[in-house]
Coordinates of C-alpha atoms and ligand atoms in Angstrom, one line a residue:
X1 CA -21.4 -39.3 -44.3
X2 CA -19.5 -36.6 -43.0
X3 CA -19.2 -33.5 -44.7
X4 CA -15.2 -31.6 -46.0
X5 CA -16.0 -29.2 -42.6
X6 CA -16.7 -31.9 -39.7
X7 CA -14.9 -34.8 -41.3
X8 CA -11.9 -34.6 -38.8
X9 CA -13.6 -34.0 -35.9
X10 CA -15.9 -36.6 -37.1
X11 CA -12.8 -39.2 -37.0
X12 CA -12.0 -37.6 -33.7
X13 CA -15.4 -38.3 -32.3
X14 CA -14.6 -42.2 -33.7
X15 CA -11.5 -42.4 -32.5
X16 CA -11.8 -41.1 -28.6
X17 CA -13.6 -43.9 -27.4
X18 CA -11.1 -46.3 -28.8
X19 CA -8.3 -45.3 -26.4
X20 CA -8.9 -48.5 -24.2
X21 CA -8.2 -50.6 -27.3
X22 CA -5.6 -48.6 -28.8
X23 CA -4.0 -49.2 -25.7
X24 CA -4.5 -52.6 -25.1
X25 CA -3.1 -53.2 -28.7
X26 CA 0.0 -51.1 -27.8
X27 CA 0.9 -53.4 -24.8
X28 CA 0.8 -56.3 -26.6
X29 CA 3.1 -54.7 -30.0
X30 CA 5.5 -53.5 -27.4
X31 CA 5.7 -57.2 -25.6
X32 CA 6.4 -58.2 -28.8
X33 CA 10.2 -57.2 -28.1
X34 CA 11.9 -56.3 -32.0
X35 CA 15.5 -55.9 -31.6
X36 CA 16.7 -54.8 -34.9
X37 CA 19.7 -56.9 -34.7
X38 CA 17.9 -59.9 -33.7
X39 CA 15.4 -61.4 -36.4
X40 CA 13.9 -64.2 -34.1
X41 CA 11.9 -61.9 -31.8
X42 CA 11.6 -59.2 -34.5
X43 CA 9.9 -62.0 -37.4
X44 CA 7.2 -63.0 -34.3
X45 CA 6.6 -59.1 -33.7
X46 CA 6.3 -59.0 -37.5
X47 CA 3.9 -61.8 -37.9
X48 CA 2.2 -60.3 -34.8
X49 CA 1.6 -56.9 -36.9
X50 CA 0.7 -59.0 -40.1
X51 CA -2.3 -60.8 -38.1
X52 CA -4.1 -57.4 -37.2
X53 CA -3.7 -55.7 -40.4
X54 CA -5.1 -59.6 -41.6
X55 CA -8.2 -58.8 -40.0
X56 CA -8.6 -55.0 -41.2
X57 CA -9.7 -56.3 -44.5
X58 CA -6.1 -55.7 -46.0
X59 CA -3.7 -57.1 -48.3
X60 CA -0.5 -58.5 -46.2
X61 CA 2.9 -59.1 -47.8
X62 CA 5.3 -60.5 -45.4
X63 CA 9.2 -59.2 -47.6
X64 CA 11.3 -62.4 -46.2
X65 CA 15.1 -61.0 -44.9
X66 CA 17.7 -63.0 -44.6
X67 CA 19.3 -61.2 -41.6
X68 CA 17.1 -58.9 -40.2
X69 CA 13.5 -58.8 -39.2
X70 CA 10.7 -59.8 -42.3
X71 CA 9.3 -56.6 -43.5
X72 CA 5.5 -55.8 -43.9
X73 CA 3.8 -54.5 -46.5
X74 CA 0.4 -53.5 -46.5
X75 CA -2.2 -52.6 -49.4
X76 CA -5.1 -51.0 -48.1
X77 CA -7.3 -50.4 -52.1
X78 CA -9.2 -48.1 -51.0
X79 CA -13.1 -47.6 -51.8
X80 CA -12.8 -47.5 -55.3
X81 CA -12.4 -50.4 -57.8
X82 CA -9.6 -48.8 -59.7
X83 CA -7.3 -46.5 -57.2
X84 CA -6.0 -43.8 -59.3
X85 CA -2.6 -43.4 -57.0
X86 CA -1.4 -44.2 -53.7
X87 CA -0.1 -42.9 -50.7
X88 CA 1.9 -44.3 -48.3
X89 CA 2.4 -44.4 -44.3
X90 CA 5.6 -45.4 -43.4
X91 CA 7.4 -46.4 -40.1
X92 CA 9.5 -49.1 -38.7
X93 CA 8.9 -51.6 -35.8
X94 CA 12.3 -52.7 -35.0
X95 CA 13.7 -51.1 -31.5
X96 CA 17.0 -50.1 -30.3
X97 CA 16.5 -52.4 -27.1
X98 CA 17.6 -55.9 -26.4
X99 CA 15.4 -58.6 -25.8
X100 CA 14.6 -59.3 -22.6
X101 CA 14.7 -55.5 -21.9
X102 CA 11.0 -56.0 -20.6
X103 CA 12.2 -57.3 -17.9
X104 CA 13.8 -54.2 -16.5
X105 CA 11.4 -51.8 -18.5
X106 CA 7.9 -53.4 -18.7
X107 CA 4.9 -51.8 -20.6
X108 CA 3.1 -49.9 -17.9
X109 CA 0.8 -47.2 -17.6
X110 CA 1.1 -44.4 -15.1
X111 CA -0.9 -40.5 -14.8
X112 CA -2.0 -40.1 -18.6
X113 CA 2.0 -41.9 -19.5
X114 CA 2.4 -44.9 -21.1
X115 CA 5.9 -46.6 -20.5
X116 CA 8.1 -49.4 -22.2
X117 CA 10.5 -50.2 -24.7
X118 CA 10.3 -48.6 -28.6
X119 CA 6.6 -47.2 -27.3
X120 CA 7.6 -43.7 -28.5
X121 CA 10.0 -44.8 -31.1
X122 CA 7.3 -45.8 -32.7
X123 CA 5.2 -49.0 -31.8
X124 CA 2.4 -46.4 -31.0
X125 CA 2.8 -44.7 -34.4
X126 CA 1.9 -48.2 -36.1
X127 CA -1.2 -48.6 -33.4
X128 CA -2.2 -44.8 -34.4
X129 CA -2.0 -46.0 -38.3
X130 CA -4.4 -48.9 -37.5
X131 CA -6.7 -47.3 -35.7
X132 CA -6.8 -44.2 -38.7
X133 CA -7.7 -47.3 -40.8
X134 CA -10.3 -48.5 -38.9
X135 CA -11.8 -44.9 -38.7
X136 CA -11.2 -44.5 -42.4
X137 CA -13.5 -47.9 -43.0
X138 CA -16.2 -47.0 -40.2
X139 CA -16.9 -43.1 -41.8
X140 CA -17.6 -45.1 -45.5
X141 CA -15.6 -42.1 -46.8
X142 CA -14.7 -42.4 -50.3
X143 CA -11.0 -42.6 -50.7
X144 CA -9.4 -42.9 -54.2
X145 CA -6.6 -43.5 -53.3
X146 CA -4.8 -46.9 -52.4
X147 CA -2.9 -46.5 -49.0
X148 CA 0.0 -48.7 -48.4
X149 CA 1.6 -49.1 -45.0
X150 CA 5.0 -50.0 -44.8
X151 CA 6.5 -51.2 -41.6
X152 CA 10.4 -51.8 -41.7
X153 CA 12.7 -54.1 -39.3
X154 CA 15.8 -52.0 -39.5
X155 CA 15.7 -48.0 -39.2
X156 CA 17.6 -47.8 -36.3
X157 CA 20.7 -49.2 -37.7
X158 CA 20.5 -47.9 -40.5
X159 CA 17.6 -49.1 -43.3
X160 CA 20.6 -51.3 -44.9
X161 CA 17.9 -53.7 -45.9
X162 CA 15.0 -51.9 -45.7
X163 CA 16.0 -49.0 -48.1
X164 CA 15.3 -50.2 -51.9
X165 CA 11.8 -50.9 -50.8
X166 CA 10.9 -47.8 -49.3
X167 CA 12.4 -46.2 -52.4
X168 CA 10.3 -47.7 -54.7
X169 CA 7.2 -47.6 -52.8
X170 CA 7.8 -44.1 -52.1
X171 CA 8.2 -43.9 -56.0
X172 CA 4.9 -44.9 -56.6
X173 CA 3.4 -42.4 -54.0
X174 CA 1.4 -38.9 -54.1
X175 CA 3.3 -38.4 -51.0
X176 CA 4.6 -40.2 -47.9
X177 CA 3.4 -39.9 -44.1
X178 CA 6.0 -41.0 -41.4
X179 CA 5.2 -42.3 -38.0
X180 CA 8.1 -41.2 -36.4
X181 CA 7.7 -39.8 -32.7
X182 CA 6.8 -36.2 -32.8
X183 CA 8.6 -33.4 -30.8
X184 CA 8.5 -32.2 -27.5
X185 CA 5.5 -32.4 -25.3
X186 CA 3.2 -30.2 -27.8
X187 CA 4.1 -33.1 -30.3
X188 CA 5.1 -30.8 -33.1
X189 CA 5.5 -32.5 -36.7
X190 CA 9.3 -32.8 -37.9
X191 CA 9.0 -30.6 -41.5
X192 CA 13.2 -31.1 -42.2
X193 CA 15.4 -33.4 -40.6
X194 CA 19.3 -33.1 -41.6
X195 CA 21.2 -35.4 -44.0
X196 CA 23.0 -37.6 -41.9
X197 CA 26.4 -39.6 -42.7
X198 CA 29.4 -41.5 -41.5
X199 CA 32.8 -41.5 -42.5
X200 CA 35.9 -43.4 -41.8
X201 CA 39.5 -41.2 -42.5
X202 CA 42.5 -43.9 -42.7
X203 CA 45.9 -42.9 -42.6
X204 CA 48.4 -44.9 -43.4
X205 CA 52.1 -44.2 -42.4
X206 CA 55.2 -46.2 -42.0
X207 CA 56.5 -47.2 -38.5
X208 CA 59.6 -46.7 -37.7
X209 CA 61.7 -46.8 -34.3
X210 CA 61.4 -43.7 -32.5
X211 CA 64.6 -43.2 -31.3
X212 CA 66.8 -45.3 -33.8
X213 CA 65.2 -44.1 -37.2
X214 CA 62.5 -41.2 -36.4
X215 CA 63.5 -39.6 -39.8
X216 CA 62.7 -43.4 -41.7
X217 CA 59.2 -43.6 -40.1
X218 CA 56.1 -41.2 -41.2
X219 CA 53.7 -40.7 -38.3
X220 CA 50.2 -41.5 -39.1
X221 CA 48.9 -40.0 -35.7
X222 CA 50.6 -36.9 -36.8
X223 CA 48.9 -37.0 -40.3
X224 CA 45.5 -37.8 -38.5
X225 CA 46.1 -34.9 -36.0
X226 CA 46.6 -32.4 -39.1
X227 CA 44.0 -33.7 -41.1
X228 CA 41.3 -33.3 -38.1
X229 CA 42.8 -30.2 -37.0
X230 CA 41.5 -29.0 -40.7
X231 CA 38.0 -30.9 -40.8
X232 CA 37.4 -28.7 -37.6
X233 CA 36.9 -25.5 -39.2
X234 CA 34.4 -26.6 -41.7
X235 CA 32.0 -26.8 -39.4
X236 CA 29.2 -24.2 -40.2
X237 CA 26.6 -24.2 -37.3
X238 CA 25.1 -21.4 -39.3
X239 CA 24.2 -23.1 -42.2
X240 CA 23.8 -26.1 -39.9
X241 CA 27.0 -28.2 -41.6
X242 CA 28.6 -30.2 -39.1
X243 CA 31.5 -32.7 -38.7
X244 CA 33.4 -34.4 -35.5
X245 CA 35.8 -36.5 -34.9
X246 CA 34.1 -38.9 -32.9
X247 CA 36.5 -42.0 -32.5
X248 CA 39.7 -42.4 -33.2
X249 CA 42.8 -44.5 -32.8
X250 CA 46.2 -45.2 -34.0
X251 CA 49.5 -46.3 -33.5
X252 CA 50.9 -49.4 -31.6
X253 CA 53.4 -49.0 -28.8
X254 CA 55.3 -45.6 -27.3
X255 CA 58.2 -46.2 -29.5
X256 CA 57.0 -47.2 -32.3
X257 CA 55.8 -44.4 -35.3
X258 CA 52.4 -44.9 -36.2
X259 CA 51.9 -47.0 -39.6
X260 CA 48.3 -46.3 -39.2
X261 CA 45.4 -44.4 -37.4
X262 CA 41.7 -43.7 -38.2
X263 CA 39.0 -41.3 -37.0
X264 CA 35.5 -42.6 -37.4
X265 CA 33.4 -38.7 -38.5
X266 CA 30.0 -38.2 -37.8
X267 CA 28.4 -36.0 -40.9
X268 CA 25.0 -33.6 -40.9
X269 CA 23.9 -30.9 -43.0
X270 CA 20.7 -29.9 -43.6
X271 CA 20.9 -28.9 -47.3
X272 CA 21.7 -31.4 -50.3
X273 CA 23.9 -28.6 -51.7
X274 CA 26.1 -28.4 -48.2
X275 CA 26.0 -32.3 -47.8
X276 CA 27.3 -32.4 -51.7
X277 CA 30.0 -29.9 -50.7
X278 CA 31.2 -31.6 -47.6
X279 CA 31.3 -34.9 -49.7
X280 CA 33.8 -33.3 -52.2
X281 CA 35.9 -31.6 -49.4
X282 CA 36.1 -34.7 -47.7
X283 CA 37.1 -36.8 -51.0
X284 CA 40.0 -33.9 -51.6
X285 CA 42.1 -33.9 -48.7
X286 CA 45.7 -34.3 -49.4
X287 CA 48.5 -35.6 -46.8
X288 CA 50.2 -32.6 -45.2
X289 CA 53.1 -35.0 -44.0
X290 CA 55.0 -36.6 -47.3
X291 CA 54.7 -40.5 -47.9
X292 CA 51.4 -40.6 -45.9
X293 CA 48.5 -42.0 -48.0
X294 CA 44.7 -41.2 -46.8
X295 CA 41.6 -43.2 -47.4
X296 CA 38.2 -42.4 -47.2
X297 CA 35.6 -45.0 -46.4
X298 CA 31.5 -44.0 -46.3
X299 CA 30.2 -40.6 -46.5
X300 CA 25.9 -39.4 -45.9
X301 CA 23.5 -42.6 -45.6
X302 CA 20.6 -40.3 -45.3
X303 CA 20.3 -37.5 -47.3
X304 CA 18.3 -34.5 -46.0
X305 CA 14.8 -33.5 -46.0
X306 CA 14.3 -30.4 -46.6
X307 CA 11.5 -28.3 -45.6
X308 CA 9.9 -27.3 -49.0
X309 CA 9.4 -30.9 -49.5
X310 CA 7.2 -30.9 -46.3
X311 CA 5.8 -27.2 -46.4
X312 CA 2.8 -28.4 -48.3
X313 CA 1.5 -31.4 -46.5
X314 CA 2.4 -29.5 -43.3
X315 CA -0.1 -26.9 -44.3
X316 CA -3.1 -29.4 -44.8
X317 CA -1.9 -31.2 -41.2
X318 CA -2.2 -27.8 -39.3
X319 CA -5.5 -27.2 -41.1
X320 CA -7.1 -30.6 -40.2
X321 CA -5.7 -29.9 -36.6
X322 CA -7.7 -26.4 -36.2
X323 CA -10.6 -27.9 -37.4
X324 CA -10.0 -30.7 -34.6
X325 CA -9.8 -28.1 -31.9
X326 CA -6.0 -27.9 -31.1
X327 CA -2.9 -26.4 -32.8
X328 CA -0.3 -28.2 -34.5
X329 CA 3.6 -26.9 -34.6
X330 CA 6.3 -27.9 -36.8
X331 CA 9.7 -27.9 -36.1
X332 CA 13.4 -29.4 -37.5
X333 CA 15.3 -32.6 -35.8
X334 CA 19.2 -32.8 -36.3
X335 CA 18.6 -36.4 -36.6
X336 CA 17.6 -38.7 -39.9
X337 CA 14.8 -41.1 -40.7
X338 CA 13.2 -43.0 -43.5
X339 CA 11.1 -39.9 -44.5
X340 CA 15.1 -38.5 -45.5
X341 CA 15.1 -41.1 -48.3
X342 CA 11.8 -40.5 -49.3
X343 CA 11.8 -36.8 -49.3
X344 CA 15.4 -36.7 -51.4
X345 CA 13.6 -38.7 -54.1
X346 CA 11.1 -35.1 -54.6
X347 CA 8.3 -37.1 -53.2
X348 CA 6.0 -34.8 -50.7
X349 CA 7.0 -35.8 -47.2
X350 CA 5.6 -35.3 -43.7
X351 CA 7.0 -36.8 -40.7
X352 CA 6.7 -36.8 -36.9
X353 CA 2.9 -37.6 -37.4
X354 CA 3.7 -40.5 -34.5
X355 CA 3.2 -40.1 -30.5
X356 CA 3.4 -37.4 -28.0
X357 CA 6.6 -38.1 -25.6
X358 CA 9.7 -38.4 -24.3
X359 CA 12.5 -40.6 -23.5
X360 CA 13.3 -42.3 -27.2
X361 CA 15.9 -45.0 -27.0
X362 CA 16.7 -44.6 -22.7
X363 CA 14.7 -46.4 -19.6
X364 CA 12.1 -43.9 -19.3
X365 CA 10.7 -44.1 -22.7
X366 CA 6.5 -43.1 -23.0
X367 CA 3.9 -41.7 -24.6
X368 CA 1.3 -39.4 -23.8
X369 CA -1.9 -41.8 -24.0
X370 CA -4.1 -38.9 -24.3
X371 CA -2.5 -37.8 -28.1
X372 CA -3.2 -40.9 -29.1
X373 CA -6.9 -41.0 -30.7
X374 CA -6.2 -37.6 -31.9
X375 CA -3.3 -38.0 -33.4
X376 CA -4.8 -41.0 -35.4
X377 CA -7.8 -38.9 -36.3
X378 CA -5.3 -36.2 -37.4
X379 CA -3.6 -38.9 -39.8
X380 CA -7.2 -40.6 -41.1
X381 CA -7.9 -36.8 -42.1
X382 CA -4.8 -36.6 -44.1
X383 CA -5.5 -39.7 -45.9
X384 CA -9.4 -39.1 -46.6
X385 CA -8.0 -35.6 -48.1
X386 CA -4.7 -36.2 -49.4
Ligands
ZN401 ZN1 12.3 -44.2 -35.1

């Protein structure tokens, strides 16, 4: 058995040889198209996921959806009869492509890059997860711990259906360890990631013809105009607050006064406090033009995750790492993930323990095959420690 000092370079030393079957396993996850909007393909991907973890000596529990893709969670006990608490790795297998997207993007490998559709975002996270396992098993480590894995069908539109259950899994956790693609090519871990939101301001007006009876209509492009023209200035890049205007549309014909227009607003902060405050601002606004009534639809989905739920856990990650040989970075992403709901709920979070990369969600999506066994050692560590 390995000892606290050579314990992750002893999953290291596991793990390298496996690259040809982590591989191997990642070509046939990612020809498993998942489309998160389509559950046909995404249930076979899911079922194709459950049968591996099947023979990793694991409890499998397939969560039925009615609309999306089946959900899979995973119950690793542990070594000891009576786990004390769990911990739980967390990602999603659903991708932003199509199917048939293969077709025009087909898993290949090419100089140390491995290339295909959701291979970054994050069908090689899940192979690094199962391959941690399998090094957690082989060092007959003791782990106390129950480890659930909790692979989702619907983060990229949003967790709609996916949500309540990563709640109350994370819940039950010591702390949460997400999947999600790291950063840049030095594949630093993502320690905060910004609250993210979207909102829908309605205005309605009264139409009116524009030449006939201007002073009868109210113009609800106008109101819209006024309204955005004061959302504008609470953006805060300092603090990191931001809000635009990124669709909108009103009115009917040239000479006609708008009864109605709307402006779809994309929302971030990075602090609960700021993503509070831009909330309330948003729920106060008050028509500027007389008789026009505003309506505000949505608001944050994801709420942020901050770094001093992450500092910890990214301290014992950048440990692990030196010990392995190579130095581990952290950085923030103005973009959400699952780890946001997790981390809001006070639960220790890390995230951006997936691949090495580029290219998430566009044609020239890969990974970095190299990062692969080590990045599944560096995860094994965490959850032989954590
Ligand atoms: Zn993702």
């Amino acid at each position: 058995m390995p000892t606290a000092n050579s314990l992750p370079k002893s999953f290291l030393q596991l793990l390298r040889p496996r690259l040809p079957q982590m591989l191997d396993t990642l070509r046939e996850l990612v020809n498993h198209e998942s489309p998160s909007t389509e559950k046909v393909p995404t249930d076979r991907c899911c079922h194709f996921l459950a049968d591996l973890w099947l023979h990793r000596k694991t409890l499998v529990n397939v969560v039925s959806q009615r609309h999306r893709g089946d959900h899979l969670r995973i119950v690793w006990p542990g070594t000891k009869p009576r786990p004390k608490s769990q911990l739980l790795v967390l990602g999603h297998y659903d991708t932003v492509y199509p199917s048939g997207a293969l077709v025009k993007m087909p898993f290949h490998l090419k100089v140390g890059k491995a290339f295909g559709p959701g291979v970054f975002d994050m069908k090689a996270g899940i192979v690094q997860a199962l391959f941690a396992l399998d090094a957690l098993h082989q060092s007959r480590l003791p782990v106390n711990k129950s480890i659930i894995f909790l692979w989702t069908s619907d983060e990229e539109i949003g967790s709609e259906s996916s949500r309540k259950l990563i709640e109350a899994e994370a819940r039950r956790s010591d702390a949460v360890f997400v999947l999600e693609p790291a950063l840049g090519p030095r594949g630093l871990l993502k320690t905060s990631r910004k609250g993210v939101g979207e909102a829908r301001l309605i205005v309605q007006g009264r139409a009116s013809h524009a030449g006939l009876a201007p002073e009868l209509g109210i113009n609800a492009v106008h109101e819209l105009a006024s309204q955005i023209a004061k959302i504008e200035k609470w953006n805060d890049p300092r603090r990191g607050v931001s809000i635009n205007a990124d669709i909108i549309s009103g009115g009917s014909r040239a000479n006609v006064i708008a009864d109605l227009a709307q402006a779809t607003l994309d929302l971030r902060a990075w602090k609960l406090f700021d993503m509070r405050a831009l909330e309330k601002r948003l729920h106060s606004l008050k028509p500027v033009h007389r008789g026009a009534k505003l309506e505000l639809r949505g608001g944050f989905d994801r709420p942020p995750l901050e770094r001093k739920r992450s500092s910890a856990l990214f301290a014992c990650a950048k440990s692990l790492a030196t010990q392995m040989g190579f130095s581990l970075g952290e950085a923030a992403a103005g973009g959400g993930s699952d780890g946001n709901f997790t981390a809001a709920l006070g639960i220790p979070t890390l995230d951006g323990l997936g691949a090495v990369g580029d290219g998430a969600h566009s044609s020239h999506e890969h990974i970095l095959t190299k990062h692969l066994p080590q990045r599944a050692a560096l995860l094994a560590a965490l959850l032989a420690t954590s």
